[in-house]
Coordinates of C-alpha atoms in Angstrom, one line a residue:
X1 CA -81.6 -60.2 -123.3
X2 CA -83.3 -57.6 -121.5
X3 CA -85.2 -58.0 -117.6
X4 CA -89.4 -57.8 -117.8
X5 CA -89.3 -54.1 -117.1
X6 CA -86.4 -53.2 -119.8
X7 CA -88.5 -55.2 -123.0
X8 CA -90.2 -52.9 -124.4
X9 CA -87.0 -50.3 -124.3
X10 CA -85.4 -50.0 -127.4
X11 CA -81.9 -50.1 -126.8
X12 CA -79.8 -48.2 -129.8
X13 CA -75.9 -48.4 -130.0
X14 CA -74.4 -51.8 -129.7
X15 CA -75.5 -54.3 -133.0
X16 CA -77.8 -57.1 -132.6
X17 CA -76.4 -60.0 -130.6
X18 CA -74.8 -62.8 -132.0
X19 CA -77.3 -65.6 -132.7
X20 CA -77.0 -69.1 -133.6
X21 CA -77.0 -68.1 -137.6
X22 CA -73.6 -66.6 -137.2
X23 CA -74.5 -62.9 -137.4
X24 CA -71.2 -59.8 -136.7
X25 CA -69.3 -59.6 -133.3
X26 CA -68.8 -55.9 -133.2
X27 CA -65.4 -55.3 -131.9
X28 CA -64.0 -52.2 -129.6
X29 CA -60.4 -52.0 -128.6
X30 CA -59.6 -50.4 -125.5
X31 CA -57.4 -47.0 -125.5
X32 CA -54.7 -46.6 -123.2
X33 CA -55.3 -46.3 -119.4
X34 CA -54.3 -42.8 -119.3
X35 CA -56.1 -41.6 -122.2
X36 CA -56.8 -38.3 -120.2
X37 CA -54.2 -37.3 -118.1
X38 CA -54.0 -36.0 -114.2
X39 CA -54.9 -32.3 -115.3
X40 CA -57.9 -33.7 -116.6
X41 CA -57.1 -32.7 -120.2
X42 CA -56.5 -35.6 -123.1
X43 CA -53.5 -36.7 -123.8
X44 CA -51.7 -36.3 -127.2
X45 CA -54.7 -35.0 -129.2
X46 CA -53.0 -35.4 -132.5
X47 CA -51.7 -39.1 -132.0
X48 CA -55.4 -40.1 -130.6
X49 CA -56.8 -38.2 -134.0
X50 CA -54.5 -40.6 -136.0
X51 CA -55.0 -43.8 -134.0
X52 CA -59.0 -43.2 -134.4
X53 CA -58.6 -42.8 -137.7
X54 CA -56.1 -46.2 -138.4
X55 CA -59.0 -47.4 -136.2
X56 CA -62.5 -46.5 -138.5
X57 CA -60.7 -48.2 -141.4
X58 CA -60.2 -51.5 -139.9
X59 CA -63.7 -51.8 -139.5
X60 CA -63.5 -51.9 -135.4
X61 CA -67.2 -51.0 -133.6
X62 CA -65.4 -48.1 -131.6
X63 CA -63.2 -47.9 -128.4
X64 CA -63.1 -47.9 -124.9
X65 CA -62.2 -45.7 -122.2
X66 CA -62.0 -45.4 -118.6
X67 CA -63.4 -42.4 -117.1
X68 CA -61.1 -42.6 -113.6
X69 CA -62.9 -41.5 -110.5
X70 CA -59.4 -40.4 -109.2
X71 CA -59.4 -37.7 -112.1
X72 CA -63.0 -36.1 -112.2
X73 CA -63.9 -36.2 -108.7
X74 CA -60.2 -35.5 -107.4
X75 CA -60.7 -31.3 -106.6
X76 CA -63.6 -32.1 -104.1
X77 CA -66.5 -34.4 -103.5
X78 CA -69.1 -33.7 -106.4
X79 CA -66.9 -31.1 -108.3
X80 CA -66.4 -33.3 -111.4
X81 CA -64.5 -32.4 -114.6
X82 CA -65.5 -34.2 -117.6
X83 CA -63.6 -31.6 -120.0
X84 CA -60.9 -34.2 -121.7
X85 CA -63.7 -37.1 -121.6
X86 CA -65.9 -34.0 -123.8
X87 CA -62.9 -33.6 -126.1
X88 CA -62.3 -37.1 -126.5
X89 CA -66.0 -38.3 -127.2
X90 CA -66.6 -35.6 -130.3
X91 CA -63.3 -36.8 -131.6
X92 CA -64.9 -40.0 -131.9
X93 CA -68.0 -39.4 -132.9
X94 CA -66.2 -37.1 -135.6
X95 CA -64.4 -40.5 -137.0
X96 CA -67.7 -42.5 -137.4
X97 CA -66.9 -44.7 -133.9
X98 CA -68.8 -45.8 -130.8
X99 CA -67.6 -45.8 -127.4
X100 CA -68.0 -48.2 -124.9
X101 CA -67.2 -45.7 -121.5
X102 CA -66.4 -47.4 -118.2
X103 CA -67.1 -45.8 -114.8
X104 CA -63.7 -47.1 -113.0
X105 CA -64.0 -46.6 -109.3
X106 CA -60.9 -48.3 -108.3
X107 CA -57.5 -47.5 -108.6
X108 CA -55.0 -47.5 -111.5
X109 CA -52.0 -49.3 -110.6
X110 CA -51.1 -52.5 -109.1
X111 CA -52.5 -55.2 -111.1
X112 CA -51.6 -56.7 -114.6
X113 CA -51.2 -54.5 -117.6
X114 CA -51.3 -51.3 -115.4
X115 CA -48.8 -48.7 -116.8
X116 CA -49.7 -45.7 -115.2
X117 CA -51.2 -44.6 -111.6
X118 CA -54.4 -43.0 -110.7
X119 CA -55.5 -43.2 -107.0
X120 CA -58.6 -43.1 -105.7
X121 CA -59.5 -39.2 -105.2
X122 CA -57.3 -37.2 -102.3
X123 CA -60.4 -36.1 -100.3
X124 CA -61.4 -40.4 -100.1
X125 CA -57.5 -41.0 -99.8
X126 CA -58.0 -38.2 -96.5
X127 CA -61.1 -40.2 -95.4
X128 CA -59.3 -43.5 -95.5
X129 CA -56.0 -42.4 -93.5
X130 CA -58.4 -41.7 -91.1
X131 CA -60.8 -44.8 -90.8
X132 CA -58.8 -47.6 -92.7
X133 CA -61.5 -49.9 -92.2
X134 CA -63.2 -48.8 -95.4
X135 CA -61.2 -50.2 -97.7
X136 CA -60.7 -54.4 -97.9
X137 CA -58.5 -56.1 -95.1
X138 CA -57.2 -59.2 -95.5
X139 CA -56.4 -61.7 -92.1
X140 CA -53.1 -60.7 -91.6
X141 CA -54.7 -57.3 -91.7
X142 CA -52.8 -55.6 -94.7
X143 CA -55.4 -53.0 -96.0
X144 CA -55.9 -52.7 -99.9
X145 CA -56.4 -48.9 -101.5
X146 CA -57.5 -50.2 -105.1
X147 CA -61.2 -50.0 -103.8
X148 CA -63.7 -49.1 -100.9
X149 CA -65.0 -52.4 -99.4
X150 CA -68.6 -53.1 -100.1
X151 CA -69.0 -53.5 -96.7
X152 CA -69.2 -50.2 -95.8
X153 CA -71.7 -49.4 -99.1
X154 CA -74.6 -48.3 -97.4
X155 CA -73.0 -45.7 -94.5
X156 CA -72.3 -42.7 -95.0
X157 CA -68.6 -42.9 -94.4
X158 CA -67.5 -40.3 -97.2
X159 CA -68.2 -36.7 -96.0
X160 CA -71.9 -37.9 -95.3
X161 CA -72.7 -39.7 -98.7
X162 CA -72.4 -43.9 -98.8
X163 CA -70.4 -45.3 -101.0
X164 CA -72.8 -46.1 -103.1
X165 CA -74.5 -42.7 -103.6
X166 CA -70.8 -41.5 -104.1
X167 CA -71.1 -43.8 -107.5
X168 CA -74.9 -42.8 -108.4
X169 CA -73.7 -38.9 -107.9
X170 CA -70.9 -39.6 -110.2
X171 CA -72.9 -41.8 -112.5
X172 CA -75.7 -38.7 -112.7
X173 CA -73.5 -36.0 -113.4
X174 CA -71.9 -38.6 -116.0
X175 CA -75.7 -38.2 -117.7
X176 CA -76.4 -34.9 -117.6
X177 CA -72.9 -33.7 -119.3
X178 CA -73.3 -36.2 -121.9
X179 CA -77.1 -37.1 -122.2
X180 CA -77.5 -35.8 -126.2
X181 CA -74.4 -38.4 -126.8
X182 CA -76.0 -41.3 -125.1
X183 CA -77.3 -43.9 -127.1
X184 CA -75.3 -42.4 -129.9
X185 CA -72.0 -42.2 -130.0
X186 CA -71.8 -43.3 -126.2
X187 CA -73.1 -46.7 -126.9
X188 CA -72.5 -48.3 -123.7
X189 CA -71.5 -47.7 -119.6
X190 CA -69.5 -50.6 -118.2
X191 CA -69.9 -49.8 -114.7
X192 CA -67.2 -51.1 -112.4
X193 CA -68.0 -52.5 -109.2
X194 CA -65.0 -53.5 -107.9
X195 CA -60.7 -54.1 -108.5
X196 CA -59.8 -53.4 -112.1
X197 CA -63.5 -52.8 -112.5
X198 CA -64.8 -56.4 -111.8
X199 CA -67.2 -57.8 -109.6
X200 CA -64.9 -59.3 -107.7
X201 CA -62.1 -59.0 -103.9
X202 CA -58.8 -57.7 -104.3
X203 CA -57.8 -61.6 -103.3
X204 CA -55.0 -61.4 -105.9
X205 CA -53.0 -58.2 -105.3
X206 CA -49.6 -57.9 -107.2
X207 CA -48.2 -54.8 -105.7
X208 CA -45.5 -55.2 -103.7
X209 CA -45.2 -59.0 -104.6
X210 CA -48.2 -60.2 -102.2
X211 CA -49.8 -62.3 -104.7
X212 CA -47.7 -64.6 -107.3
X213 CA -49.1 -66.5 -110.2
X214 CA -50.7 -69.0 -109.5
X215 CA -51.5 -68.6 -105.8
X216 CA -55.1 -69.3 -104.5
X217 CA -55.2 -65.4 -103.3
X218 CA -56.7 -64.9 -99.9
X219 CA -60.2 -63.7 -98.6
X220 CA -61.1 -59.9 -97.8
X221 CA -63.1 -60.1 -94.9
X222 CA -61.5 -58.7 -92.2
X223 CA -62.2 -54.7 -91.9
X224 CA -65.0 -54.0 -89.5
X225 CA -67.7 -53.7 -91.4
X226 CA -67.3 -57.1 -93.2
X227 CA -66.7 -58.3 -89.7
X228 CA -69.5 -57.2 -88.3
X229 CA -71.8 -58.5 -91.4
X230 CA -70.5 -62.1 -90.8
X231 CA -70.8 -61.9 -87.3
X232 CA -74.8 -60.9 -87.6
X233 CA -74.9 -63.7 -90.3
X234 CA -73.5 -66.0 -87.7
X235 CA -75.8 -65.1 -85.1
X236 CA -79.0 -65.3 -87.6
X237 CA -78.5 -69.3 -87.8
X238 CA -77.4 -69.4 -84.8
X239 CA -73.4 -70.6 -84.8
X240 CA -72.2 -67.4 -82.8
X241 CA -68.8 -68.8 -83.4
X242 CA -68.6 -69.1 -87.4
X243 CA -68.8 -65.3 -86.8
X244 CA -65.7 -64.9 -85.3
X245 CA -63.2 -64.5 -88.3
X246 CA -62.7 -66.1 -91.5
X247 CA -62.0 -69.3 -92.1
X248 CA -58.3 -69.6 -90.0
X249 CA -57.1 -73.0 -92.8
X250 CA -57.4 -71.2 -95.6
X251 CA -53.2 -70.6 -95.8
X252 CA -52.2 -67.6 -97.6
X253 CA -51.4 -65.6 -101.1
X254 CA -49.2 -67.9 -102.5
X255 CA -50.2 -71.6 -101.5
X256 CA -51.8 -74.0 -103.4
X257 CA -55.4 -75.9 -102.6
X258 CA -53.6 -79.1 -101.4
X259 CA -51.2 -76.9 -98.9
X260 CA -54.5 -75.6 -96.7
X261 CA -57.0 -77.2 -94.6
X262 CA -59.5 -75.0 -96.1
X263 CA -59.2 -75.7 -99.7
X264 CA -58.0 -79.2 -99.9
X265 CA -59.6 -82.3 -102.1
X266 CA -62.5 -82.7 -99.0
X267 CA -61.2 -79.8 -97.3
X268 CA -63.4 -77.1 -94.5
X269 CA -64.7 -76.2 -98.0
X270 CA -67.1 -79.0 -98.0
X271 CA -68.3 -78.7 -94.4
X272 CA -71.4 -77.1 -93.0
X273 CA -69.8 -74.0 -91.9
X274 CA -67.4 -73.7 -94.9
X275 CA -70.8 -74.0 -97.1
X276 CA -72.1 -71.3 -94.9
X277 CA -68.9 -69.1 -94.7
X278 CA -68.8 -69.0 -99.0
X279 CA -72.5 -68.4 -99.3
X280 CA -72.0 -65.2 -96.8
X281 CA -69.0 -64.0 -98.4
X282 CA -70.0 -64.4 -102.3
X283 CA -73.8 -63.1 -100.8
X284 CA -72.0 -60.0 -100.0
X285 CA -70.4 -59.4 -103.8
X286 CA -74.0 -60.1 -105.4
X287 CA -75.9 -57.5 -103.0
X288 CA -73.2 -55.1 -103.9
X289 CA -73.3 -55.8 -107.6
X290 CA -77.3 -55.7 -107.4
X291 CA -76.9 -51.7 -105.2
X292 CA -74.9 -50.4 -108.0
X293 CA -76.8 -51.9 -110.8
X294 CA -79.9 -50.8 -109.5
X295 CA -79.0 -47.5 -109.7
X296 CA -76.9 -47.4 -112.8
X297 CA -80.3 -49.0 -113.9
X298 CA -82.0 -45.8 -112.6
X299 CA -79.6 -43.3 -114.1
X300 CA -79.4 -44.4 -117.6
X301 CA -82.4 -46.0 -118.7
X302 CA -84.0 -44.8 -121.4
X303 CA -81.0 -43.1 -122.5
X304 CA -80.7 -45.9 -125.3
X305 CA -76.8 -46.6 -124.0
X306 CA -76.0 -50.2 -122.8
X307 CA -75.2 -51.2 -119.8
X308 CA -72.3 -53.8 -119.0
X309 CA -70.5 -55.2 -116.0
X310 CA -67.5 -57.1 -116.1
X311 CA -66.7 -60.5 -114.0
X312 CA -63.3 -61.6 -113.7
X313 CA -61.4 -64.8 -115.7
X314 CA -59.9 -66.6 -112.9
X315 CA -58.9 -69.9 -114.4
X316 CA -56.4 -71.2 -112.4
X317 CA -57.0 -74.0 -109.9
X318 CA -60.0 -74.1 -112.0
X319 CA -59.7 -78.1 -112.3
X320 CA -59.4 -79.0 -109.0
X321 CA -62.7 -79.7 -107.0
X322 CA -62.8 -76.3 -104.8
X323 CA -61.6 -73.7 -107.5
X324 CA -59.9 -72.1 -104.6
X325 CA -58.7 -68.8 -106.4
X326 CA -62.4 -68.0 -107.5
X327 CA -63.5 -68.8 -103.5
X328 CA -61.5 -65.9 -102.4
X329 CA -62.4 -63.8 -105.4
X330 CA -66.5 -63.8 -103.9
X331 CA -67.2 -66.4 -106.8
X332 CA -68.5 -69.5 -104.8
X333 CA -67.9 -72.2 -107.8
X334 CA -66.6 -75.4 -106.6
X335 CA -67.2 -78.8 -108.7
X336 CA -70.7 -79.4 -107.1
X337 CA -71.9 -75.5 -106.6
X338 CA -72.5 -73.2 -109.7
X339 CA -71.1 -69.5 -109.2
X340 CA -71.5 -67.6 -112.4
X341 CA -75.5 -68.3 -112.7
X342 CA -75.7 -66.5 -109.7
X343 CA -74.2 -63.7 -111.3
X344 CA -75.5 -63.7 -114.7
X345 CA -79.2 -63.7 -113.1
X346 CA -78.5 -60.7 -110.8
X347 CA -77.0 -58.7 -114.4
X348 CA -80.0 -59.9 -116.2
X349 CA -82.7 -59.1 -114.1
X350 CA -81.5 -55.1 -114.8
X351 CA -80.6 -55.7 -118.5
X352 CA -76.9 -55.4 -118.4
X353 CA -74.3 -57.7 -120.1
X354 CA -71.9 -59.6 -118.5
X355 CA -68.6 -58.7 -119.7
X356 CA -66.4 -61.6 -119.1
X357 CA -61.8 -61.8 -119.2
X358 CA -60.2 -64.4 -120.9
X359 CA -61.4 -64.8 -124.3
X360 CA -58.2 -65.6 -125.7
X361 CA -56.6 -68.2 -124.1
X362 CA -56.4 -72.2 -124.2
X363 CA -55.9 -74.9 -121.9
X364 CA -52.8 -76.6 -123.6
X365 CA -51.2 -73.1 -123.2
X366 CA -51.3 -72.8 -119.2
X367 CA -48.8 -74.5 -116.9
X368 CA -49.5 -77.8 -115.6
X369 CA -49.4 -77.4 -112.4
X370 CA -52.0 -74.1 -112.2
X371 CA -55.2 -76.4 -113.2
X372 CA -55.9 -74.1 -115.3
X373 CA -58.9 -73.7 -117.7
X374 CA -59.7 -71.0 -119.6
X375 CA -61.8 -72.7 -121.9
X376 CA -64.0 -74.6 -119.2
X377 CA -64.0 -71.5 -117.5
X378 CA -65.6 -69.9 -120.5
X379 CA -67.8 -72.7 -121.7
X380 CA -69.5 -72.4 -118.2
X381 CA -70.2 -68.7 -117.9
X382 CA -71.4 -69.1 -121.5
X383 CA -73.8 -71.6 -119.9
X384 CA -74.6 -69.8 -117.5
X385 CA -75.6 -66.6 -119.4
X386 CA -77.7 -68.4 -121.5
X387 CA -79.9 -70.0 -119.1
X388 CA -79.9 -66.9 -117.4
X389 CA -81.0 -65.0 -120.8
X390 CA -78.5 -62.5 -120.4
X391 CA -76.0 -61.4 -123.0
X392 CA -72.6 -62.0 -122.9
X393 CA -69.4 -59.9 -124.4
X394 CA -65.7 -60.9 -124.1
X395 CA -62.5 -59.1 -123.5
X396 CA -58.9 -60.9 -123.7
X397 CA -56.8 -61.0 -120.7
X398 CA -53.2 -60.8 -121.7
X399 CA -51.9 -58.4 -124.6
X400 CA -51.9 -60.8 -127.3
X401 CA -51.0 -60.1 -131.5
X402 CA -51.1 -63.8 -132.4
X403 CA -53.6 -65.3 -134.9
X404 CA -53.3 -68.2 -132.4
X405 CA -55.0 -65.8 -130.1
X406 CA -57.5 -64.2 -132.4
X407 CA -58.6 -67.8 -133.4
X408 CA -59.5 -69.2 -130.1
X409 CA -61.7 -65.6 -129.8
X410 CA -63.4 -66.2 -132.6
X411 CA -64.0 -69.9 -131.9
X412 CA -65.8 -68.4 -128.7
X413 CA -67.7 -66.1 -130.5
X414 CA -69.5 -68.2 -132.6
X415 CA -71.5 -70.2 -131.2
X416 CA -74.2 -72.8 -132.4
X417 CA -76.0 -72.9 -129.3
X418 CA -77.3 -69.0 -129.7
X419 CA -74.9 -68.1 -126.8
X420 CA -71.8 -66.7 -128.2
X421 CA -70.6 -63.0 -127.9
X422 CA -72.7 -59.5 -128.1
X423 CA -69.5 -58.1 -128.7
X424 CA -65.5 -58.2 -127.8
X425 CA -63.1 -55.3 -126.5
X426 CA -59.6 -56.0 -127.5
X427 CA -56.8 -55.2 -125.0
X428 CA -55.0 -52.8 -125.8
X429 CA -54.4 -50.0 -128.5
X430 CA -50.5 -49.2 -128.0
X431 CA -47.7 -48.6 -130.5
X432 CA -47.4 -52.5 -131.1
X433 CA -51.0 -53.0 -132.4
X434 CA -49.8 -50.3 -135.3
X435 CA -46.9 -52.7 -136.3
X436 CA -47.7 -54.5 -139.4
X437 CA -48.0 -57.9 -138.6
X438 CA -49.6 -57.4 -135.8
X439 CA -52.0 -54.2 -137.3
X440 CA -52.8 -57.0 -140.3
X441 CA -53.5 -59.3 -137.6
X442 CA -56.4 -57.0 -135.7
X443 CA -58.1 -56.2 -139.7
X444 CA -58.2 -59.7 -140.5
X445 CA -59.6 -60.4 -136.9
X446 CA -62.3 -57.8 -137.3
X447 CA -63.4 -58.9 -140.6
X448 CA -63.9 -62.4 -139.8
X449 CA -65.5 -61.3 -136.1
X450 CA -68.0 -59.2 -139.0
X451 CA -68.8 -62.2 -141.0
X452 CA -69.6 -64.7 -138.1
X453 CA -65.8 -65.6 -138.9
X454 CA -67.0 -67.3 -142.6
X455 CA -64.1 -66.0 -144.4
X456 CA -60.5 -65.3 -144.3
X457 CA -59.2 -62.0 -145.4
X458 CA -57.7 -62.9 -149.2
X459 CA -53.6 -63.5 -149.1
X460 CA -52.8 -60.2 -151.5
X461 CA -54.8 -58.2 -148.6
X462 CA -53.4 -59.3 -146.1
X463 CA -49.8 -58.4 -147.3
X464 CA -51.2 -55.4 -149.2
X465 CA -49.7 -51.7 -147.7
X466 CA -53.1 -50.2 -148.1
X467 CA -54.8 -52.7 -145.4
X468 CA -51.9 -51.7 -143.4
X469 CA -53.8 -48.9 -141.9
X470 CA -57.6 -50.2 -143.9
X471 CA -58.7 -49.0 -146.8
X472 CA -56.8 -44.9 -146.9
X473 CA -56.2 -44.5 -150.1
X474 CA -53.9 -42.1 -150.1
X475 CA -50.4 -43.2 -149.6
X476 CA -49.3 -40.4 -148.3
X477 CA -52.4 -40.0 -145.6
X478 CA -51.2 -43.5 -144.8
X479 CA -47.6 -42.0 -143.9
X480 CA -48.8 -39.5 -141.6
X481 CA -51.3 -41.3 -140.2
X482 CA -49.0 -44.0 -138.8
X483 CA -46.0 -41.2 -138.2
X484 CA -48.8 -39.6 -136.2
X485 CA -50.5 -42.5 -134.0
X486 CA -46.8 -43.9 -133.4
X487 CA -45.9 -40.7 -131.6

């Protein structure tokens, strides 16, 4: 659902959401992370051609893309080069597709899945050697590159622009090169608004081995800014000392609730101060999500395009009472204090859908002694976006080719309740999608995620070479076109 002032916008691209009658899940899947490579141009034209093409004919909505800050803006703040994005969205549109573009702010590199790296631009990398303050801290005071901390958002620490006008530049000159595709073929902006694009602290970083499945992560509070905000918090209710420094019993990366004061069965958590310290710190990731909304808001509306933003799966620890490892990810859920409503209220009230991780997995698969829960994870931001009226879209965590996995998506999907999914980006194209199980696998997926999963693809389909790549006739087209996209 659209906020009051967005109602009466008619917003072209994306299908009608899924409603309570069962209607199509369009699906996207998501093209490699360096789909345009560090000269800015895109990479293997010819194997993209074929890949969009295996694509079309299984019945998939469109694709996905991230347009890397650390690629357009790297020659020089607001020289931008858009060129291989241009190529890449009229081969698209040339093959019948939508695309679902994200504005990636952050690094490339470091987290799961990451196969290739893209910093943030050189002349931010220059500004951060020399004030390391602006990008997250954690206690022990090891400094995180993947993003600049929202703390800093509104001063003008980058060659006299904030942080935040940095993204509304970019976002701008994003419009005006592509404004006549907009609402077209460019069906929707995911705007990212934090690590790997989420709304979310770097409280989980894998480089170097900091973090470890299934630690409880650790906060990011501790550059100056950030600092200073908690100490003026502090002051404002008048406990000078809660502004001191985080909370000092949290424990570290790797720990589990039960190890730390902090995070323990009726741990600091619980106590007037903790209650005060989490409603600061996950304070801090709404206002930022709201500044960047806002003017993604004020950029591209009108244009027809969608807007989406995308909040993190983090289901471990997720049955124990604190839900530690979303505490120190800026999402203050515990058993007795909702986290996501929050969230889904501040995406609503500008009209953008909250893309949320995790689709695919289930309970029974996790290890024991994570807590995990994926699937109460999911039923409560699915709660939370519908009382919130906002639409919802899903994306899988993991790579995943199993028809286990597909099923539990599609369970999700529907939903009876007139909450399920707006729409679902698959993770990731790549040579093993193409392979035929797992290439008959996606078409079938697709097909039922088109029919409000009603119907199963027929068995001689499913085994038939012609579905291998959809519905090419041509044998031969079929052999180049797979030669091609397995280049």
């Amino acid at each position: 659902m659209v906020s009051e002032g967005r109602k009466n916008q008619v917003l072209h691209g994306l299908p009608t959401p899924h409603n309570k009658n069962g209607s199509r899940v369009p699906v996207f899947v998501m093209l490699p992370l360096d789909t345009v490579s560090f000269g800015g141009n895109l990479n293997k034209p010819r194997a993209m051609n074929a890949s969009l093409m295996a694509l079309k004919s299984s019945g998939v909505e469109g694709v996905m893309v991230d347009a890397w800050w650390g690629l357009v803006e790297k020659d020089g703040p607001m020289k931008y080069n858009w060129e291989g994005y241009a190529e890449l969205v009229q081969m698209v549109q040339r093959h019948g597709l939508k695309l679902q573009v994200v504005m990636s702010f952050h690094q490339c590199g470091g987290n799961v899945g990451d196969s290739c790296s893209i910093p943030l631009p050189p002349w931010v990398l220059e500004e951060i050697s020399k004030n390391t303050d602006l990008v997250y801290t954690d206690r022990s005071g090891r400094r995180n590159p993947e993003y600049i901390s929202l703390g800093c958002d509104s001063i003008p620490v980058l060659r006299g622009r904030t942080p935040i006008q940095v993204y509304s530049d970019y976002m701008r000159s994003f419009h005006n090169r592509f404004k006549d595709y907009l609402g077209g073929v460019i069906a929707e902006i995911q705007v990212g608004m934090g690590p790997c694009g989420e709304l979310r602290y770097p409280s989980y970083p894998e480089s170097n081995g900091t973090w470890r499945f299934p630690g409880i992560g650790e906060f990011q509070c501790y550059d100056k800014y950030m600092r200073a905000s908690l100490e003026a918090s502090a002051d404002a209710v008048g406990k000078k000392d809660w502004g001191r420094s985080g909370p000092q019993d949290a424990g570290h990366y790797n720990q589990f609730p039960e190890d730390t004061g902090f995070f323990r069965r009726d741990g600091t958590w619980t106590t007037e101060y903790g209650q005060f310290f989490l409603k600061w710190y996950s304070g801090k990731l709404l206002e930022h999500g709201d500044r960047i909304l806002a003017a993604a808001e004020g950029i591209f509306q009108g244009t027809g395009a969608k807007l989406s933003g995308k909040v993190a799966g983090i289901h471990w620890h997720y049955k124990t009472r604190s839900h530690a490892a979303e505490l120190t990810a800026g999402y203050y859920n515990t058993r007795n204090h909702d986290g996501y409503l929050p969230i889904a209220r501040m995406m609503g009230k500008y009209g953008v859908v909250l893309n949320f991780t995790c689709m695919e997995m289930k309970d029974r698969e996790q290890q024991e002694h994570a807590n995990c829960s994926p699937e109460g994870l999911v039923r409560q931001v699915k709660m939370a976006t519908k009382t919130a009226g906002t639409e919802l879209a899903g994306e899988n965590a993991l790579e995943r080719y199993d028809s286990s996995a597909y099923a539990q998506v599609l369970a999700t999907s529907r939903s009876d309740s007139g909450n399920g999914l707006s729409a679902f980006t698959y993770l990731r194209m790549n040579k093993r999608l193409f392979e035929g199980d797992n290439w008959r696998s996606l078409v079938e997926f697709v097909r039922n995620m088109s029919e409000g999963g009603r119907n199963r693809l027929p068995e001689c389909d499913s085994s038939g070479t012609d579905l291998y790549i959809g519905f090419i006739k041509k044998k031969k087209d079929v052999a180049k076109t797979m030669e091609a996209a397995l280049v």
